PDB file of C-alpha atoms and ligand atoms in Angstrom:
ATOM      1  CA  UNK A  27     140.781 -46.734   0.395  1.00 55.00           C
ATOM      2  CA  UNK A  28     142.060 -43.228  -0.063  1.00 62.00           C
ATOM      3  CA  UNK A  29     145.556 -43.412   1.031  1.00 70.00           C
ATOM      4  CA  UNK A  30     145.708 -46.949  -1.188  1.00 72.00           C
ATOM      5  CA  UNK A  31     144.091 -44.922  -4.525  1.00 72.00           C
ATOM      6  CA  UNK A  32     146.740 -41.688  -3.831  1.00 75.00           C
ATOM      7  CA  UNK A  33     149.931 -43.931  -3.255  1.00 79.00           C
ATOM      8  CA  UNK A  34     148.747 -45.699  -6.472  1.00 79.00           C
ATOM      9  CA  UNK A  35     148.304 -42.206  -8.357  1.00 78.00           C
ATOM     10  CA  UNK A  36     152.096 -41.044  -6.955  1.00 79.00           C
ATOM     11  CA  UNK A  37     153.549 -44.269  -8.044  1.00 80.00           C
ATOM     12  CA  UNK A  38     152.556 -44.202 -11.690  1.00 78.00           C
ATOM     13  CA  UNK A  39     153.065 -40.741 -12.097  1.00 78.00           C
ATOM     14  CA  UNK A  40     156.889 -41.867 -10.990  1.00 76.00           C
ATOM     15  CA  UNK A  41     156.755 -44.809 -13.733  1.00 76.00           C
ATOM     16  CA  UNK A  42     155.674 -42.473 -15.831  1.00 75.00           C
ATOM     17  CA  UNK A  43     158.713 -40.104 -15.933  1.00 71.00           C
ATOM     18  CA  UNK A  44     161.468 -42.621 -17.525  1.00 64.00           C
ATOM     19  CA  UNK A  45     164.210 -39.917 -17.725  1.00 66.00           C
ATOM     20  CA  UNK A  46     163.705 -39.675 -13.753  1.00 60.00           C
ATOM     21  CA  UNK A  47     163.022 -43.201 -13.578  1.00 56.00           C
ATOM     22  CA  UNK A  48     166.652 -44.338 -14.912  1.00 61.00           C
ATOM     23  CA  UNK A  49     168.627 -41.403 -13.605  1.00 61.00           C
ATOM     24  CA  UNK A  50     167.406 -42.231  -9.898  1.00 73.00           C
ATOM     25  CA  UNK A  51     167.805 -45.550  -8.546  1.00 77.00           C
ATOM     26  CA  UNK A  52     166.289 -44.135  -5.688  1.00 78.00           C
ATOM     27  CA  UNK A  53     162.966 -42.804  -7.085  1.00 77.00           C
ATOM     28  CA  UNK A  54     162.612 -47.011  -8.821  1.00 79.00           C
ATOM     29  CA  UNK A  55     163.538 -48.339  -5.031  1.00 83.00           C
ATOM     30  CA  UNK A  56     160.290 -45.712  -3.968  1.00 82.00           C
ATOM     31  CA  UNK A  57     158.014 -47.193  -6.303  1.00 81.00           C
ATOM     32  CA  UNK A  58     158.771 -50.075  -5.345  1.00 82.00           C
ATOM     33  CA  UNK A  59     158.102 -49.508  -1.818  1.00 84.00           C
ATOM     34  CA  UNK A  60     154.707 -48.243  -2.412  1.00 84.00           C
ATOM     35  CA  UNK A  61     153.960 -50.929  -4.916  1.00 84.00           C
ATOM     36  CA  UNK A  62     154.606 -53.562  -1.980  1.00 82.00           C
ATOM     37  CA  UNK A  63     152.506 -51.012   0.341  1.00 81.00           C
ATOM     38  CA  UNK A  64     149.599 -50.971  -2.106  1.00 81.00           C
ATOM     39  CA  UNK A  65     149.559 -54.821  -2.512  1.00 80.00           C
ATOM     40  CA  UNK A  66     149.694 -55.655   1.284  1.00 79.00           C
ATOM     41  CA  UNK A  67     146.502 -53.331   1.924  1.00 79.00           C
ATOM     42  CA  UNK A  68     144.911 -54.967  -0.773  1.00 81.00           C
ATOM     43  CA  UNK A  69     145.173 -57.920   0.651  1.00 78.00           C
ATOM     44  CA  UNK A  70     143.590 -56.934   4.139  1.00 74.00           C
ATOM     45  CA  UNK A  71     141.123 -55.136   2.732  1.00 79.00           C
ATOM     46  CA  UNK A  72     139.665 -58.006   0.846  1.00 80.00           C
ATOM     47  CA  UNK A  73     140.548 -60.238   3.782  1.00 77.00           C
ATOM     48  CA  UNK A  74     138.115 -57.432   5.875  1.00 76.00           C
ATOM     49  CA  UNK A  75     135.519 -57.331   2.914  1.00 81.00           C
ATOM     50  CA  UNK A  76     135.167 -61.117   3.231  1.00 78.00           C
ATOM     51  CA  UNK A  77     134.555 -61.250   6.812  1.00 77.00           C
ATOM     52  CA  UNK A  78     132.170 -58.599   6.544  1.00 78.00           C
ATOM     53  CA  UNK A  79     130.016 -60.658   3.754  1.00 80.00           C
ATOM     54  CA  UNK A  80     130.292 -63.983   6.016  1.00 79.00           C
ATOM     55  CA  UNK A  81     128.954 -61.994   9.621  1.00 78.00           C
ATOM     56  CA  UNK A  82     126.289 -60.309   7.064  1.00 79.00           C
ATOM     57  CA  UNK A  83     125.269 -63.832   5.069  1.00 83.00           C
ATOM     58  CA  UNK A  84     124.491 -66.207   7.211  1.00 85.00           C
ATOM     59  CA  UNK A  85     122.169 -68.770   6.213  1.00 86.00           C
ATOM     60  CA  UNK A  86     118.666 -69.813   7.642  1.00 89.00           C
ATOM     61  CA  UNK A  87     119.508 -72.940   9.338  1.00 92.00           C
ATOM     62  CA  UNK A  88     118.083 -76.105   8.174  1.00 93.00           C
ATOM     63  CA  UNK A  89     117.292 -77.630  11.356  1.00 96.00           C
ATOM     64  CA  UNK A  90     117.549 -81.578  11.738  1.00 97.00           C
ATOM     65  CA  UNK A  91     118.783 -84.426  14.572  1.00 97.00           C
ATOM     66  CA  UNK A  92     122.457 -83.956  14.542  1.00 97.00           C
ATOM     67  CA  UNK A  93     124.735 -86.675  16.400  1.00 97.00           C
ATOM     68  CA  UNK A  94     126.975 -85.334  17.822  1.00 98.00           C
ATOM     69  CA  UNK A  95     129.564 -88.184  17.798  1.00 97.00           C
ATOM     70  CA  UNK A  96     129.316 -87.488  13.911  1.00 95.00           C
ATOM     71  CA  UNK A  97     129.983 -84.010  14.252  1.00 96.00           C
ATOM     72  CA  UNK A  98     132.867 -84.330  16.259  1.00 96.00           C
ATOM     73  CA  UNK A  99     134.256 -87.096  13.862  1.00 94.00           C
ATOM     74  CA  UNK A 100     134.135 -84.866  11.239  1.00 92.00           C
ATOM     75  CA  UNK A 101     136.060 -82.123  13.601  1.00 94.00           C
ATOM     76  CA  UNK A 102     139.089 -84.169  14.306  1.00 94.00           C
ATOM     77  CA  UNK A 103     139.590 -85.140  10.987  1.00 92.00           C
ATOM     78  CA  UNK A 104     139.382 -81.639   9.854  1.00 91.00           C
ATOM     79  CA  UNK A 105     142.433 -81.190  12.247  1.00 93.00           C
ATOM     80  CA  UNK A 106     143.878 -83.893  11.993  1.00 93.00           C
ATOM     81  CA  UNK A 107     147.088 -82.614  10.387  1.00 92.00           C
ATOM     82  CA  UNK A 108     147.408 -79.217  12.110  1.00 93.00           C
ATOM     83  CA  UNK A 109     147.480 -81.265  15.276  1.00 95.00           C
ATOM     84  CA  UNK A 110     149.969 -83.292  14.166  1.00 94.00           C
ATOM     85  CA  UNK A 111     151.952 -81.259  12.695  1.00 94.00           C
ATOM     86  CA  UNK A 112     152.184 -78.711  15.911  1.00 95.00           C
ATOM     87  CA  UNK A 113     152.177 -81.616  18.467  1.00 96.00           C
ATOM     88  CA  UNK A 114     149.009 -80.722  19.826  1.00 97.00           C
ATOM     89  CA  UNK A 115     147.008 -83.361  21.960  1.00 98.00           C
ATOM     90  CA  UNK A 116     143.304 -83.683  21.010  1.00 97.00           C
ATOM     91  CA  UNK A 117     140.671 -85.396  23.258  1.00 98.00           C
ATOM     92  CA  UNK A 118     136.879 -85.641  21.971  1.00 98.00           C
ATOM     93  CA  UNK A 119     134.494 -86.946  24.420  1.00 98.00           C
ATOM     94  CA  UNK A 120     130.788 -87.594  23.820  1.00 98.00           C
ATOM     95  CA  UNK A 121     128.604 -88.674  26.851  1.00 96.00           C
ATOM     96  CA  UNK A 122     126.433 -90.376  26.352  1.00 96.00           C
ATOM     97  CA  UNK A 123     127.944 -91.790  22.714  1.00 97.00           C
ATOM     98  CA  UNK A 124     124.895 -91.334  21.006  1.00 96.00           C
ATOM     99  CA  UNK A 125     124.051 -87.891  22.030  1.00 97.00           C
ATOM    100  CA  UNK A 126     121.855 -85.933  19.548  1.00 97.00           C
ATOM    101  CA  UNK A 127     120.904 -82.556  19.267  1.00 96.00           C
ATOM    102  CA  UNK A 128     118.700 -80.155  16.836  1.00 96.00           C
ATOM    103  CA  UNK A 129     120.822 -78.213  14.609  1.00 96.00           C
ATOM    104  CA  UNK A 130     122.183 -77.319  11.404  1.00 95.00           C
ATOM    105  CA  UNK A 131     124.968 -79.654  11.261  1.00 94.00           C
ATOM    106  CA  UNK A 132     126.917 -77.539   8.526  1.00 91.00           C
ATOM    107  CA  UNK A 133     126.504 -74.189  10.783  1.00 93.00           C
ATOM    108  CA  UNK A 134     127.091 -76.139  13.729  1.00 95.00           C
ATOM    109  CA  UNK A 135     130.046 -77.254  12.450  1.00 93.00           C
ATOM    110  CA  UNK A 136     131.450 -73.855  11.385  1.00 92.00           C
ATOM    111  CA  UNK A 137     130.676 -72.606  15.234  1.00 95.00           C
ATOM    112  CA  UNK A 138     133.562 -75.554  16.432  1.00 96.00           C
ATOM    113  CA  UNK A 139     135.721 -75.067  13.863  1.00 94.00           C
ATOM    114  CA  UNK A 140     136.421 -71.266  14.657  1.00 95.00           C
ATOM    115  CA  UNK A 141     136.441 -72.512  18.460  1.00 97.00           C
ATOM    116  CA  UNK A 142     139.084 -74.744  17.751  1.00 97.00           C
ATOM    117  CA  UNK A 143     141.067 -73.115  15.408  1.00 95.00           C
ATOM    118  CA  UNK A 144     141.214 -69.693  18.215  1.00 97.00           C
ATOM    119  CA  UNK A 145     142.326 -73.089  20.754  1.00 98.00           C
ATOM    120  CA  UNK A 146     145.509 -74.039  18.124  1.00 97.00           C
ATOM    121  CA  UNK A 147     146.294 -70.246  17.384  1.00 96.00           C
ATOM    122  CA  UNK A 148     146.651 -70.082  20.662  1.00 96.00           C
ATOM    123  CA  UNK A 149     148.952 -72.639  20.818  1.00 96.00           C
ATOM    124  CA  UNK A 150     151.132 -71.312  18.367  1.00 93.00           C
ATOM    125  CA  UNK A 151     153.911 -70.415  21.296  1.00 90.00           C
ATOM    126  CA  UNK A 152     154.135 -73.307  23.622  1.00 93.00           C
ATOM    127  CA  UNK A 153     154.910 -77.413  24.124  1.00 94.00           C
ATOM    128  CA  UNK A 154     152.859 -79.595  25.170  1.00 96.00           C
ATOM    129  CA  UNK A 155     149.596 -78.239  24.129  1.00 97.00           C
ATOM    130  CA  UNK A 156     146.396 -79.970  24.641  1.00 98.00           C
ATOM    131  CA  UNK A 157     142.557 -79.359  23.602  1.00 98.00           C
ATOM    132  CA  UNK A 158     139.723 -81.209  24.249  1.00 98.00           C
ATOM    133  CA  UNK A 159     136.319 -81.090  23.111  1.00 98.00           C
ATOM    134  CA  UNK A 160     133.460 -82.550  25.201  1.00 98.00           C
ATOM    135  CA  UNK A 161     129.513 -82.786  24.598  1.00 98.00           C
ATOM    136  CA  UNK A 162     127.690 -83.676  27.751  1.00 97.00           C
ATOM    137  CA  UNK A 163     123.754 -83.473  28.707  1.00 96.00           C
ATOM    138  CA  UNK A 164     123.231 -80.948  31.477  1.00 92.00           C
ATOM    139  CA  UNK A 165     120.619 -81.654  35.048  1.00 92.00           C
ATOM    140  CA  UNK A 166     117.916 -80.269  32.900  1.00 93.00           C
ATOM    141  CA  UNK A 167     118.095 -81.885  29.981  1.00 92.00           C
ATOM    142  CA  UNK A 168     120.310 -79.084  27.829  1.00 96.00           C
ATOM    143  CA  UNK A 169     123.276 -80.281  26.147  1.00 98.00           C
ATOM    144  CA  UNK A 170     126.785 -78.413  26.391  1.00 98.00           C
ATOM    145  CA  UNK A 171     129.545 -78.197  24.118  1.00 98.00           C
ATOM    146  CA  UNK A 172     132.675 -76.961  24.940  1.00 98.00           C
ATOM    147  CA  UNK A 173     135.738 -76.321  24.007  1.00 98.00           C
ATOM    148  CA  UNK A 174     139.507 -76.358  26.211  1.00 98.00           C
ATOM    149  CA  UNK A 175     143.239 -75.297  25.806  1.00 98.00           C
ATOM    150  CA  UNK A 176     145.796 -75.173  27.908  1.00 97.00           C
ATOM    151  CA  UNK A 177     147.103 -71.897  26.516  1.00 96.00           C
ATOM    152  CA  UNK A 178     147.871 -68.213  27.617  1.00 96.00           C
ATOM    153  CA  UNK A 179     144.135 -67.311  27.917  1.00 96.00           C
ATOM    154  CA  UNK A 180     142.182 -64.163  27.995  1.00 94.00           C
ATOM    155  CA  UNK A 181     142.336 -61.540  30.426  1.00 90.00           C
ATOM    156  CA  UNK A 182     139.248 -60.621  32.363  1.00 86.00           C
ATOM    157  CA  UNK A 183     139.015 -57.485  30.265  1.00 87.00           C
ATOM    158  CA  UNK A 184     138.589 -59.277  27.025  1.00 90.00           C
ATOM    159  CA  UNK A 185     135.279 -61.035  28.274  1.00 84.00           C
ATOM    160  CA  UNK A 186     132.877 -59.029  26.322  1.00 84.00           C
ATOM    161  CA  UNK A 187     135.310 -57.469  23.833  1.00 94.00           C
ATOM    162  CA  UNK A 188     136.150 -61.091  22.537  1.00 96.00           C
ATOM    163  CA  UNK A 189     132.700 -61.502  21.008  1.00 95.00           C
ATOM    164  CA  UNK A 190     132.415 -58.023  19.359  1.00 93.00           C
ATOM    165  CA  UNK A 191     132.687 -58.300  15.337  1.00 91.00           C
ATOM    166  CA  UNK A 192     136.361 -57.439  14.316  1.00 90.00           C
ATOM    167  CA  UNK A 193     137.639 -57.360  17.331  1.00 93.00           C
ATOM    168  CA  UNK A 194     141.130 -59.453  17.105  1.00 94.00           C
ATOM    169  CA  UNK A 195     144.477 -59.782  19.528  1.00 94.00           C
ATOM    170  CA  UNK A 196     146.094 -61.233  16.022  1.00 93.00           C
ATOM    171  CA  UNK A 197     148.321 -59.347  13.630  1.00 88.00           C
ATOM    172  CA  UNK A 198     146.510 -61.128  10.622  1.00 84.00           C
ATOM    173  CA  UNK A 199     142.948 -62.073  12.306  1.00 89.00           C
ATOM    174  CA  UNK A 200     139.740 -60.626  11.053  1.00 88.00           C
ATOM    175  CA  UNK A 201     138.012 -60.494  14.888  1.00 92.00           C
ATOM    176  CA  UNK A 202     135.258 -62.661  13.239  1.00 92.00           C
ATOM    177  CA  UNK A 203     135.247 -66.362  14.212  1.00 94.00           C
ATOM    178  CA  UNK A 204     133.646 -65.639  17.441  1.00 95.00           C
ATOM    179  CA  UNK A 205     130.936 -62.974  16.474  1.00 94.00           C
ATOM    180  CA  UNK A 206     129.938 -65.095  13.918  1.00 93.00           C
ATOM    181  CA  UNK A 207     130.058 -68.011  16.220  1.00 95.00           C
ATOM    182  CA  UNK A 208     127.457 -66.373  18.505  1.00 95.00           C
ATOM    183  CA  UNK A 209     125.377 -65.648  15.820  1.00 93.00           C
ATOM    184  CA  UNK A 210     124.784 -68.959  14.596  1.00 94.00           C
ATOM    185  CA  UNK A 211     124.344 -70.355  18.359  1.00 96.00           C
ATOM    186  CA  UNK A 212     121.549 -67.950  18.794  1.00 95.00           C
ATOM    187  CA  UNK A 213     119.746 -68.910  15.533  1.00 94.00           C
ATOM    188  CA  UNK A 214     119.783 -72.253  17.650  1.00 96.00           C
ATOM    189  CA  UNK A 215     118.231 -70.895  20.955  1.00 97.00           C
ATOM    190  CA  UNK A 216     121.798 -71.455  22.122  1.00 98.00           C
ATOM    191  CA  UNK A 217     124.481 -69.264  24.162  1.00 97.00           C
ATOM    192  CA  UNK A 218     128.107 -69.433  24.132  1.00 97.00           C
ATOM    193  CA  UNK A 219     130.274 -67.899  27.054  1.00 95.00           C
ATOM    194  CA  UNK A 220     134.023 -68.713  28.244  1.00 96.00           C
ATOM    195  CA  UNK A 221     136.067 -69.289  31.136  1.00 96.00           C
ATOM    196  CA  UNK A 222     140.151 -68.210  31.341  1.00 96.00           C
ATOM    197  CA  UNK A 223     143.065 -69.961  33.469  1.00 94.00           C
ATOM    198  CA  UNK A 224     146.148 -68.503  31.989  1.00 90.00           C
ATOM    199  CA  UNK A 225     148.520 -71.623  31.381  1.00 89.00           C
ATOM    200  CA  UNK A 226     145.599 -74.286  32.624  1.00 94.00           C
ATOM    201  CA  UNK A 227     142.802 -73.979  31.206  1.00 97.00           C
ATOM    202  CA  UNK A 228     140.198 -71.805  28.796  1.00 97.00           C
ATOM    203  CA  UNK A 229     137.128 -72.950  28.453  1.00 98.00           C
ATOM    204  CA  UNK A 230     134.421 -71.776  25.620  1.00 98.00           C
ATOM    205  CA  UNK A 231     131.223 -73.274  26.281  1.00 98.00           C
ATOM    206  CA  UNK A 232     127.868 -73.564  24.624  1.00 98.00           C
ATOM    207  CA  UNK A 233     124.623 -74.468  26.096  1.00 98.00           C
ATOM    208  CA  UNK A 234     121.728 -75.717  24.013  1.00 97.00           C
ATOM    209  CA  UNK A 235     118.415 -76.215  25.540  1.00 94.00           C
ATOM    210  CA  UNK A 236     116.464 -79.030  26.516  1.00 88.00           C
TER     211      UNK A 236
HETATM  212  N1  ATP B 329     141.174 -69.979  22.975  1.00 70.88           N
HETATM  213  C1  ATP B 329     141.579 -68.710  23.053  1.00 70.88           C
HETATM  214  N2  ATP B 329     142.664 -68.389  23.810  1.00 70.88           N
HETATM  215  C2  ATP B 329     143.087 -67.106  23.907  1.00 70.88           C
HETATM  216  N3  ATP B 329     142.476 -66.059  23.299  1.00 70.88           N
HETATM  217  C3  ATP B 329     141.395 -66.310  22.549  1.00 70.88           C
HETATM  218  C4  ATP B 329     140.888 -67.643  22.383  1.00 70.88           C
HETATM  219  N4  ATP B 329     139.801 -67.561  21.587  1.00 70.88           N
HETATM  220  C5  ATP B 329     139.640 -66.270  21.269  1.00 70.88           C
HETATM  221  N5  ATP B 329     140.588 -65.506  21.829  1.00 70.88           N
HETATM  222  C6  ATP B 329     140.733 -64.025  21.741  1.00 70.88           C
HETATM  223  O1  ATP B 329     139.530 -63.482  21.200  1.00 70.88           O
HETATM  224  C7  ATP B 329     139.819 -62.724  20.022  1.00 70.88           C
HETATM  225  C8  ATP B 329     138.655 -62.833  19.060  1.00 70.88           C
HETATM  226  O2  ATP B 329     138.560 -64.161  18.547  1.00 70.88           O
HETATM  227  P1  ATP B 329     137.904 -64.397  17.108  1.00 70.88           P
HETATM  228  O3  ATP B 329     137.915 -65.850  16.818  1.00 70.88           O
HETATM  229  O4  ATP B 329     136.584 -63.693  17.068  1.00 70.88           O
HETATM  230  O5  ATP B 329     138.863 -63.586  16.127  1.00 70.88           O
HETATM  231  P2  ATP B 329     140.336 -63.978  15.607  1.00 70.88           P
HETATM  232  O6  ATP B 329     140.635 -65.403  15.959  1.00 70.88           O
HETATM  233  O7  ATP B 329     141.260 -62.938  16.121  1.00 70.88           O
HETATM  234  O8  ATP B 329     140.190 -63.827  14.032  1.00 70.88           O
HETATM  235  P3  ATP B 329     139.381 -64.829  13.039  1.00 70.88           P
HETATM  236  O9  ATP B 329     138.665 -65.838  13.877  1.00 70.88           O
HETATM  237  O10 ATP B 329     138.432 -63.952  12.297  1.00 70.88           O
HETATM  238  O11 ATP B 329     140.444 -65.445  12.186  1.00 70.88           O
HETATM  239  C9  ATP B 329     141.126 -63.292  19.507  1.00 70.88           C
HETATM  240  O12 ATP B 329     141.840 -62.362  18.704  1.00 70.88           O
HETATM  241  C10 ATP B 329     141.865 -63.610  20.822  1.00 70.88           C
HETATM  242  O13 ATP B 329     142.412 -62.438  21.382  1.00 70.88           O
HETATM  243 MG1   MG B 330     139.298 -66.924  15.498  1.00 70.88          MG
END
């Protein structure tokens, strides 16, 4: 905040000098500069406050028998025009169809929206993207979730890092959506871990159990 409240302070001592101000384009063009400056922090730093409040609010889940056919209904209509719009193949799969888990359907919900919205994002750069989303019951009983792309990935490296509040590869991301995802998963008794082929395929998937 300092550097934000002192460029402030600078600039209105500036507009506050009108002789200067109209004898020196140069010193208006300055303001202006750290005008833009002041308003562009601003702007992350209440894009940071914000994902600090969600990681720190998150609700006690209201546990009930979630389909998850309905879930993923919901999903792909969410996305349904940011697909469309960036030519981006979707596939949802539920097997069996009337799979059903315990869950907060609205938290639940948030958890596959962040993991497909990281899946488009990372998108963004190529043709003939394509993400599915499959629910399947496991040998013993446990149901995953996951989540594909066919995008650039994550290196090795980033396999703990990835999960770690704030922690974002993207100029404008908040490093959130995954933290928080993790969260929420183990409100549920549930884990969440992920699998990278550059180019083929990167897999985050959740277990619940049995
Ligand atoms: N499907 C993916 N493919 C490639 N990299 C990914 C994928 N999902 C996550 N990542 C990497 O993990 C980082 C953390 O993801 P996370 O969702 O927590 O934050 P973000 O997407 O950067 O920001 P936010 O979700 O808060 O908008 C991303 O910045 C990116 O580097
Ligand atoms: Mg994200």
């Amino acid at each position: 905040m300092t550097p934000i409240a002192s460029l402030a302070s600078t600039t209105l001592q500036m507009l506050d000098t009108p002789q200067q101000l109209s004898a020196d384009a140069a010193v208006a063009e300055d303001a202006r500069l750290a005008l833009r400056t002041i308003q562009r922090r601003s702007q992350s730093l209440l894009r940071f406050v914000d994902a600090f409040r969600t990681l720190a609010h998150i609700p006690v889940p209201a546990m009930r028998k979630v389909p998850v056919k309905e879930l993923f209904d919901h999903l792909h209509f969410f996305f349904q025009v940011q697909l469309a719009e960036r030519s981006i193949l979707a596939d949802f799969q539920v097997e069996p169809v009337d799979l059903s888990l315990e869950a907060d359907p609205a938290l639940l919900e948030q958890v596959l929206i962040n993991l497909v919205l990281n899946a488009v994002e990372s998108l963004d750069h190529q043709d003939g993207g394509i993400i599915r989303v499959r629910a399947q019951r496991g040998e013993r009983g446990q149901i995953k979730i996951s989540v594909s792309d066919n995008g650039p990935g994550l290196p090795p490296e980033l396999k703990e890092k990835a999960f770690i509040p704030f922690f974002s590869t993207k100029p404008s991301g908040s490093g959130i959506g995954l933290s928080l995802s993790r969260l929420i998963l183990r409100l549920h008794g549930a884990s969440i871990r992920f699998h990278s082929v550059p180019q083929v395929e990167t897999t985050f998937e959740m277990v619940f159990p049995a």
